[in-house]
Short mmCIF file of C-alpha atoms in Angstrom, two decimals:
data_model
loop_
_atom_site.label_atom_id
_atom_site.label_comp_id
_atom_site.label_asym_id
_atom_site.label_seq_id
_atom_site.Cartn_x
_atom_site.Cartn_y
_atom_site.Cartn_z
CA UNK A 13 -148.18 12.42 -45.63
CA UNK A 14 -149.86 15.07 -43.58
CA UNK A 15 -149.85 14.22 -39.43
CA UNK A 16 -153.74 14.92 -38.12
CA UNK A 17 -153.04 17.00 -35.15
CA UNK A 18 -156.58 16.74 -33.82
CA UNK A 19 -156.60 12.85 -34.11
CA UNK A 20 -153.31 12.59 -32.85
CA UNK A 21 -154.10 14.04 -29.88
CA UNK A 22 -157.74 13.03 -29.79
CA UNK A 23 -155.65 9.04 -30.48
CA UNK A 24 -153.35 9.62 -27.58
CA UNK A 25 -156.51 10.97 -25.19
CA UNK A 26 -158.52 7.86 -26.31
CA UNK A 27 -155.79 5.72 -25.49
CA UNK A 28 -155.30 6.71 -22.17
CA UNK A 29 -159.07 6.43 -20.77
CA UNK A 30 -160.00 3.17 -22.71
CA UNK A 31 -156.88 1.19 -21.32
CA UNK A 32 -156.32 2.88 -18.74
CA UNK A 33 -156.96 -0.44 -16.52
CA UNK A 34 -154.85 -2.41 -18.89
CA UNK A 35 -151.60 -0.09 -18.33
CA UNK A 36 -152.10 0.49 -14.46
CA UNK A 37 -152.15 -3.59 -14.34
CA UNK A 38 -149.03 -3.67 -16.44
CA UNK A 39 -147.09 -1.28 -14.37
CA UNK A 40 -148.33 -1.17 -10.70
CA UNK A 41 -145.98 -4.15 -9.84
CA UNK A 42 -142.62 -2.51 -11.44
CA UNK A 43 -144.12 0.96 -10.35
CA UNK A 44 -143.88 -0.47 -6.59
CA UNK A 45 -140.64 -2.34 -6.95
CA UNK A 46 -139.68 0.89 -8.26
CA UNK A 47 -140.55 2.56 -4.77
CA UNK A 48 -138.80 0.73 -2.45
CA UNK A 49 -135.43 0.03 -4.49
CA UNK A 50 -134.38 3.45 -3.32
CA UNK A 51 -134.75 2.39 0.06
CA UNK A 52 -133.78 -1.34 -0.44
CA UNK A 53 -129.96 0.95 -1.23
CA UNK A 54 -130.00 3.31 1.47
CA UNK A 55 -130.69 0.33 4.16
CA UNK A 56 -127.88 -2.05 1.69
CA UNK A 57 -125.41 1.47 2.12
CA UNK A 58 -126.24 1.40 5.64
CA UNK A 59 -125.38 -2.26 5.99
CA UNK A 60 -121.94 -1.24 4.57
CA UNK A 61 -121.46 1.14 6.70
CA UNK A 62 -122.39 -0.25 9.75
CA UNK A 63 -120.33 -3.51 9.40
CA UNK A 64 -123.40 -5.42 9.51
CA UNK A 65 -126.92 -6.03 8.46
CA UNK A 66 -128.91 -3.22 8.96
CA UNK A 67 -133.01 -3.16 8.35
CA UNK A 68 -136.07 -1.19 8.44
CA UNK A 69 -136.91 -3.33 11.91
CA UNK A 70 -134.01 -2.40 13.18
CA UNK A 71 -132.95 1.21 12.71
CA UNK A 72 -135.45 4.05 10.96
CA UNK A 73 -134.90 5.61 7.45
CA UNK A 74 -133.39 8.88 8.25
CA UNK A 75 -131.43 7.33 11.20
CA UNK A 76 -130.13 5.07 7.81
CA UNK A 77 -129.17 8.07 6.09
CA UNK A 78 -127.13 9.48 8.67
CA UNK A 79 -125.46 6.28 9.19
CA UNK A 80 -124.12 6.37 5.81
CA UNK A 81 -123.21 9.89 5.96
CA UNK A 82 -121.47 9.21 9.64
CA UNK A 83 -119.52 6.63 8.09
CA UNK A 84 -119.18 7.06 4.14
CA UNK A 85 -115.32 6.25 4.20
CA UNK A 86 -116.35 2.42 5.03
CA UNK A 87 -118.10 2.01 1.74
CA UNK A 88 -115.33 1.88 -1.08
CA UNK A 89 -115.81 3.76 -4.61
CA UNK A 90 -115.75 0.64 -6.55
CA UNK A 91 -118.33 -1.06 -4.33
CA UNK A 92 -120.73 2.15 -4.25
CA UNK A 93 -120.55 2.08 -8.13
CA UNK A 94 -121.28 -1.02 -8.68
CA UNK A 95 -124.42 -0.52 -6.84
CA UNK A 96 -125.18 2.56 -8.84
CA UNK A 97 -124.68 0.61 -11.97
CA UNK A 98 -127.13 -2.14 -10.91
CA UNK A 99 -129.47 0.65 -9.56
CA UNK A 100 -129.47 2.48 -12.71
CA UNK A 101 -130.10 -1.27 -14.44
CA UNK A 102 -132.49 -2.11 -12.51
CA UNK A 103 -134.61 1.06 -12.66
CA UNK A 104 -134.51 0.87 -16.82
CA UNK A 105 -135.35 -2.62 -16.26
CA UNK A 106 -138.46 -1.86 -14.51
CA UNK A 107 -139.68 0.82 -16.72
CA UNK A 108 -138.84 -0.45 -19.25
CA UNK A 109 -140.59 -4.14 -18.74
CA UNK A 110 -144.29 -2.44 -19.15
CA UNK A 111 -143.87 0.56 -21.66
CA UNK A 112 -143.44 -2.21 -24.64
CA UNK A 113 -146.63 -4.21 -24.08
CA UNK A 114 -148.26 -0.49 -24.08
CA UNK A 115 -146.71 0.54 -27.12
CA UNK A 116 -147.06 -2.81 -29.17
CA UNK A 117 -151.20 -2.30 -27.81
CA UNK A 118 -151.25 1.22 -28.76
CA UNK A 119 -149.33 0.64 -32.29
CA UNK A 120 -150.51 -3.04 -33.15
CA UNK A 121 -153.73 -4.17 -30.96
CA UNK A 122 -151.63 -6.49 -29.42
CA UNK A 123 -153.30 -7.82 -26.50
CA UNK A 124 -150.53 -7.98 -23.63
CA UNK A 125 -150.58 -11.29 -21.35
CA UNK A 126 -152.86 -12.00 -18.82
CA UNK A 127 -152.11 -11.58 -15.31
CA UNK A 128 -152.60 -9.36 -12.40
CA UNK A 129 -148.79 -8.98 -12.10
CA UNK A 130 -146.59 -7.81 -14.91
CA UNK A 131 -143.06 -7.89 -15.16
CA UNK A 132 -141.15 -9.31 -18.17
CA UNK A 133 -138.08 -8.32 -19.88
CA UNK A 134 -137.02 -9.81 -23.76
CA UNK A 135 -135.86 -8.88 -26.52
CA UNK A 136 -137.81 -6.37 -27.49
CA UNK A 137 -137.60 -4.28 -24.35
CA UNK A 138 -133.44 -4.34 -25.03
CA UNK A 139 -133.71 -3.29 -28.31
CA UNK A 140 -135.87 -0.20 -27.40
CA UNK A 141 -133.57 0.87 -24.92
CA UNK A 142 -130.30 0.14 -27.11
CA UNK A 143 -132.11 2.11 -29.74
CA UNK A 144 -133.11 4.67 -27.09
CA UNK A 145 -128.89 4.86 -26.44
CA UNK A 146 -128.55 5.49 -30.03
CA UNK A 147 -130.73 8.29 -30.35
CA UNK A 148 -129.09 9.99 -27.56
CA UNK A 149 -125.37 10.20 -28.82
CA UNK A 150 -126.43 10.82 -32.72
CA UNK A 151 -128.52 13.69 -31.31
CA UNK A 152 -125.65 14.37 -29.00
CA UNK A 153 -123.32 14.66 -31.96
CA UNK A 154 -124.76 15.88 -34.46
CA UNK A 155 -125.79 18.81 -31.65
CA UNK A 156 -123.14 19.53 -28.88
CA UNK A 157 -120.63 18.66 -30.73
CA UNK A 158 -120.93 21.70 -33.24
CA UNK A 159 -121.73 23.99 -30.67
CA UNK A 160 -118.55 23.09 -28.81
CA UNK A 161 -116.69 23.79 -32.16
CA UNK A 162 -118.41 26.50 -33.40
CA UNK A 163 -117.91 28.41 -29.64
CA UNK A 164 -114.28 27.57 -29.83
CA UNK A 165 -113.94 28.53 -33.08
CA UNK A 166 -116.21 31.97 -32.66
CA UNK A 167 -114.12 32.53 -29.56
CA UNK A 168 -110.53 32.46 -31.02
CA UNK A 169 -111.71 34.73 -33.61
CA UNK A 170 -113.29 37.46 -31.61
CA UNK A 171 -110.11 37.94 -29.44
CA UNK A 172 -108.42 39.25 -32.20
CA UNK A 173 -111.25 41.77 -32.11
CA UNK A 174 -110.24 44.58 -30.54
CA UNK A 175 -112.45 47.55 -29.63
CA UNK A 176 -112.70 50.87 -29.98
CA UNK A 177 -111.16 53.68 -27.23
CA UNK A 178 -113.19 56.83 -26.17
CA UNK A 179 -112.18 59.00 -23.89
CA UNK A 180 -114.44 59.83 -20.76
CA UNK A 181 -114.81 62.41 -18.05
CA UNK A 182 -116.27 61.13 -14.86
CA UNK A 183 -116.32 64.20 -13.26
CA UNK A 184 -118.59 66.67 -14.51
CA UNK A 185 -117.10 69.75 -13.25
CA UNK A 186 -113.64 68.84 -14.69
CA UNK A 187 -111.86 68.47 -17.79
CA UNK A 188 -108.61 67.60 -16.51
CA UNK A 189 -109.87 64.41 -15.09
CA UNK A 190 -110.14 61.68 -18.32
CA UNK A 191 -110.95 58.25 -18.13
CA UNK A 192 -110.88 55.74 -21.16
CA UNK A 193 -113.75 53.28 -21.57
CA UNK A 194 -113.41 50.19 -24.42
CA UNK A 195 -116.58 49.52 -26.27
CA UNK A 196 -116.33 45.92 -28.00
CA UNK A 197 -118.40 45.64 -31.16
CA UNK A 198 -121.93 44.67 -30.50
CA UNK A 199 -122.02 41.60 -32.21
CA UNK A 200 -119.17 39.97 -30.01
CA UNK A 201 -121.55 39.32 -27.17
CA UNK A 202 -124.28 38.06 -29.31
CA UNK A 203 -122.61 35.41 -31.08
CA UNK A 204 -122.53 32.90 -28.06
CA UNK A 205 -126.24 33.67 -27.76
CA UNK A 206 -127.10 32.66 -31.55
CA UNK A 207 -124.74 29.94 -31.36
CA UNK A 208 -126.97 28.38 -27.96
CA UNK A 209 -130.18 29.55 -29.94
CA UNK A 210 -129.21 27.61 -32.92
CA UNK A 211 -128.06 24.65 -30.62
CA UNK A 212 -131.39 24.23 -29.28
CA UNK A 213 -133.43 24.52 -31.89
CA UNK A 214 -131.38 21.67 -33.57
CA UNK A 215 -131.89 19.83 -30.74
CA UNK A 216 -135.99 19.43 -30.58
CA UNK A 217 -136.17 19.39 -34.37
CA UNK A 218 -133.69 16.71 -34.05
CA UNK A 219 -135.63 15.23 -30.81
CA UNK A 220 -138.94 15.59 -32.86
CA UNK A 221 -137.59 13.53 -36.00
CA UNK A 222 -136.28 10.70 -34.23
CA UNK A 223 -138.17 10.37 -31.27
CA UNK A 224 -140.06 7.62 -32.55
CA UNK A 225 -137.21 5.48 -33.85
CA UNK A 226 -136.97 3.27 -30.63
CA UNK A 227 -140.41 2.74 -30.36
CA UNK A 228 -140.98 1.53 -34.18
CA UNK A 229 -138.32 -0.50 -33.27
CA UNK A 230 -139.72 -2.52 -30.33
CA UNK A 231 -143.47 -2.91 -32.39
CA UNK A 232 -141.53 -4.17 -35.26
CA UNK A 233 -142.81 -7.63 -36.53
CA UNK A 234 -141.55 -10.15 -39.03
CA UNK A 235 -142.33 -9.48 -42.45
CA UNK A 236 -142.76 -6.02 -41.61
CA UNK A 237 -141.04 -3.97 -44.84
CA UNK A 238 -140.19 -0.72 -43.07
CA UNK A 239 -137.07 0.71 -41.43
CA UNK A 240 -137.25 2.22 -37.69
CA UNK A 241 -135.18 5.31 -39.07
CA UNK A 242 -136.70 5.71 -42.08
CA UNK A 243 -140.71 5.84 -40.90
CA UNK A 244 -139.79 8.01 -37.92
CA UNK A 245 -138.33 10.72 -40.70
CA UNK A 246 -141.19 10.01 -43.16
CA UNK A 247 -143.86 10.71 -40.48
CA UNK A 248 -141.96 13.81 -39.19
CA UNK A 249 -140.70 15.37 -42.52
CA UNK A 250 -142.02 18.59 -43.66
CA UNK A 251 -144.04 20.62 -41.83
CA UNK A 252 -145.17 17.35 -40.04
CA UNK A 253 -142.29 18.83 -37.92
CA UNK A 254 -144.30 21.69 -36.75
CA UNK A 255 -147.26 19.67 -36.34
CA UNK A 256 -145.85 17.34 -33.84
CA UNK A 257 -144.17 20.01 -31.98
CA UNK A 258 -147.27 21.70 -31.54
CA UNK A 259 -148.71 17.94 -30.26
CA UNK A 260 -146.44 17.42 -27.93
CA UNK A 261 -147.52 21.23 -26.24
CA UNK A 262 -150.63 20.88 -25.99
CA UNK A 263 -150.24 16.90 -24.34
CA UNK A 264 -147.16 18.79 -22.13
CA UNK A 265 -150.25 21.27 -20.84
CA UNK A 266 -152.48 18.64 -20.28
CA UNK A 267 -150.02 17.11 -18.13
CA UNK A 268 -148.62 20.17 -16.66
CA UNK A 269 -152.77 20.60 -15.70
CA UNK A 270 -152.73 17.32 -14.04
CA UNK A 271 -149.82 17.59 -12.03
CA UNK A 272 -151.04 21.23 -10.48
CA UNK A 273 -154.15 19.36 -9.68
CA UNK A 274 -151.94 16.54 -8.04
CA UNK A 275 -149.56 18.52 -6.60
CA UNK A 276 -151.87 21.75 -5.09
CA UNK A 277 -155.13 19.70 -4.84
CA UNK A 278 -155.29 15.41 -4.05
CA UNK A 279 -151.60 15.63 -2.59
CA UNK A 280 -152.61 18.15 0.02
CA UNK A 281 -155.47 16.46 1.18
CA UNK A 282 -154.28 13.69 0.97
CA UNK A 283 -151.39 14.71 3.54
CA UNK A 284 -153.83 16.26 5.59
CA UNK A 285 -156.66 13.14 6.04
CA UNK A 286 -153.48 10.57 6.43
CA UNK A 287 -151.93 12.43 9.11
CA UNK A 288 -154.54 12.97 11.38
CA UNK A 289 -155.55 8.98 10.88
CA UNK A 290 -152.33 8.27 11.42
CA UNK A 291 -151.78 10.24 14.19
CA UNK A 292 -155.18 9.03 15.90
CA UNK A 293 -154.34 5.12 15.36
CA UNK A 294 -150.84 6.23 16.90
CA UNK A 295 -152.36 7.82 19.88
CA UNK A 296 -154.60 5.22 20.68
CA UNK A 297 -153.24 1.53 19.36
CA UNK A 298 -149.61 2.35 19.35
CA UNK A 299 -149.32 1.82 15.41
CA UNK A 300 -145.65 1.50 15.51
CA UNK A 301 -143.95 0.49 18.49
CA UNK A 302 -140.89 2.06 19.92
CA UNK A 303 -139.27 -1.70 19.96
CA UNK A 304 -139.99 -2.36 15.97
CA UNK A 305 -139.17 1.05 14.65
CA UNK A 306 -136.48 3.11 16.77
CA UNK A 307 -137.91 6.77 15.51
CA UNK A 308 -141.93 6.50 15.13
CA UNK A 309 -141.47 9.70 12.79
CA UNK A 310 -139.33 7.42 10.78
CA UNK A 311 -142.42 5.13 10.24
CA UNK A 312 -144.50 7.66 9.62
CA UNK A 313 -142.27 9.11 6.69
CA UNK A 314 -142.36 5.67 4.94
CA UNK A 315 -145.86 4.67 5.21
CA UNK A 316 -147.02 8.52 4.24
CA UNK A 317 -143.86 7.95 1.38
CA UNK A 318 -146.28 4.65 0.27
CA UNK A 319 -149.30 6.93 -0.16
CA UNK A 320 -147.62 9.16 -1.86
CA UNK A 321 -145.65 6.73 -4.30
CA UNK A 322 -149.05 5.11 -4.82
CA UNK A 323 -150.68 8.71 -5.80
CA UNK A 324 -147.94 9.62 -8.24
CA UNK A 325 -147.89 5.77 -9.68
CA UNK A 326 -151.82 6.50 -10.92
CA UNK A 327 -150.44 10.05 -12.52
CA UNK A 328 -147.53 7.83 -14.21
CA UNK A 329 -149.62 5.42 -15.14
CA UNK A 330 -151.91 8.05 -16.96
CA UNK A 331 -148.97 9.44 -19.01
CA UNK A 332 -147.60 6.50 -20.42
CA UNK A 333 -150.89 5.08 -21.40
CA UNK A 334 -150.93 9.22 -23.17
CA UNK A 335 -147.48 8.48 -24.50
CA UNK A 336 -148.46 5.05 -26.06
CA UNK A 337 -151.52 6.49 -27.49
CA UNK A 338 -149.38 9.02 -29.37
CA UNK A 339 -146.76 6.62 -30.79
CA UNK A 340 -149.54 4.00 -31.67
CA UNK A 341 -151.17 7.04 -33.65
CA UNK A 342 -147.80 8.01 -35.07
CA UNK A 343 -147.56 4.57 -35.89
CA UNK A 344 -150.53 3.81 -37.63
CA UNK A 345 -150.81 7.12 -39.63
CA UNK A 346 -147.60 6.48 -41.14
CA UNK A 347 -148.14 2.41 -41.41
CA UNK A 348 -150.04 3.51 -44.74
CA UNK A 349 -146.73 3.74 -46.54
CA UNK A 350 -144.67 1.21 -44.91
CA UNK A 351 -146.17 -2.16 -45.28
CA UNK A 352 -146.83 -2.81 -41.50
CA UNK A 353 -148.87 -5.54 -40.35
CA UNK A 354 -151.54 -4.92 -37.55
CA UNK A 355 -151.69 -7.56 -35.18
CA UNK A 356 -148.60 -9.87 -33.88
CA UNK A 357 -147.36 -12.23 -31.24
CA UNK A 358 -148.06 -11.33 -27.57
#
């Protein structure tokens, strides 16, 4: 099996701009909830801090922030970790709930439910991220772990090395003045850097030959008569290595080309237009009142934070519509040897 590299990408590109109206309604409701469970925290750490219930209405954001910090001892460890667990939950919960319907459309044609708002979370979107968890610590061991050895190893060794002695005059006009100077082998300092050289290396071929194991994994259907490990090393074997290694660069510069154009073009402007509306509808209808928002810089920062959010939820949108295009061309290409169906239950 020999990976296309032009179709891949041309697949992934395709992908993006046909549905791209299909993955911004999947994700623009978990995109949002995604924006303001950061600050749903800060005003719930605020709340704990304070003694009592603290809201946007009531106090601003960064007046909420240094609340906390004023009064951090009030919030106990095992109360501020427990929220950090559910955070962290949460958030994988919410990406999580519309990168499978993209993937099973990308990779199967399967039409996700209809619906302006999205947000749904099964059995499938477990398994990818339990697979994703996998991944993670085989690639972790199989990686880290013999660097750590081979370092400690490589490092107990070389202090038995001892180097050679010359003698050296530091003054110029003197011979009676000697100095000596130890010159370690060359190779002593280099090891480490071969060792980390050959650790990363292992870890994006190992990154490149199983990055599509949690993904084959959610798309999976009954009857289907492949393995999730297996395919992702069939379709990667070979030089199919170097083929999707150069893939992934040139989709990395596409999106590296869309975030300068974000970031140093729309963002800017952006900034610029909202602030002198908001400044204007400030000035003259008193926007947000002094008795509704305590700081009106405060309200400023979250509204322009809402443009913003809404900005950079279009660019996220656009990349995981380009990252379902490329599994569901991974997918397919390889489908030719595992007995996949097309199609499946929404």
């Amino acid at each position: 099996m020999k990976l296309s590299i032009y179709g891949t990408i041309t697949d992934a590109l395709g992908f993006a701009w046909h549905k791209y109206e299909t993955a911004l309604r999947l994700a623009w409701f978990p995109l949002l909830l995604l924006f303001f469970l950061p600050i749903f925290f800060v005003y719930f750490y605020a709340s704990l801090a304070n003694g009592s219930l603290v809201t946007p209405f009531g106090i601003g954001y960064f007046d909420a922030v240094n609340l906390i910090v004023d009064n951090s001892s009030a919030i106990s460890p095992s109360t501020y970790w427990t929220a950090e667990v559910i955070r962290f939950i949460s958030t994988i919960i919410l990406q999580t709930s519309y990168l499978i319907p993209l993937f099973r459309l990308a990779a199967r044609d399967v039409a996700p439910p209809d619906g302006s708002v999205y947000l749904r979370f099964g059995w499938r979107h477990l398994k990818y991220i339990v697979l994703q968890v996998l991944v993670g610590i085989g690639i972790a061991i199989l990686t880290y772990l013999p660097l750590f050895v081979s370092l400690a190893l490589s490092s107990a060794a070389l202090m038995g090395i001892e180097g050679e002695v010359f003698a050296i005059f530091p003054n110029p006009d003197s011979l009676h003045t000697i100095e000596t100077e130890t010159v370690m082998p060359w190779f002593v300092g280099a090891i480490p850097m071969v060792l980390i050289g050959l650790f990363l290396v292992a870890l994006i071929y190992l990154s490149l030959r199983l990055y599509a194991v949690p993904i084959f994994g959610a798309v999976r259907e009954k009857g289907d008569g492949y393995n999730s490990l297996m395919l992702s090393l069939k379709i990667s074997s070979g030089w199919n290595a170097l083929r999707l290694l150069a893939i992934n660069i040139v989709l990395l510069l596409l999106m590296l080309a869309l975030v300068i154009a974000v970031q140093f073009i729309i963002i800017p402007l952006v900034t610029i237009v909202f602030g002198l509306l908001f400044a204007f509808v400030q000035s003259a209808g008193n926007l947000v009142p002094s008795e509704t928002v305590a700081d009106p810089s405060s309200g400023n920062f979250l509204i322009m934070g809402f443009v913003l959010h809404i900005l950079l939820m279009f660019y996220m949108v656009f990349t995981q519509a380009l990252n379902a295009g490329f599994a569901g061309s991974l997918f397919r290409q390889g489908g030719q040897f595992v007995g996949a169906q097309k199609g499946g239950s929404a």
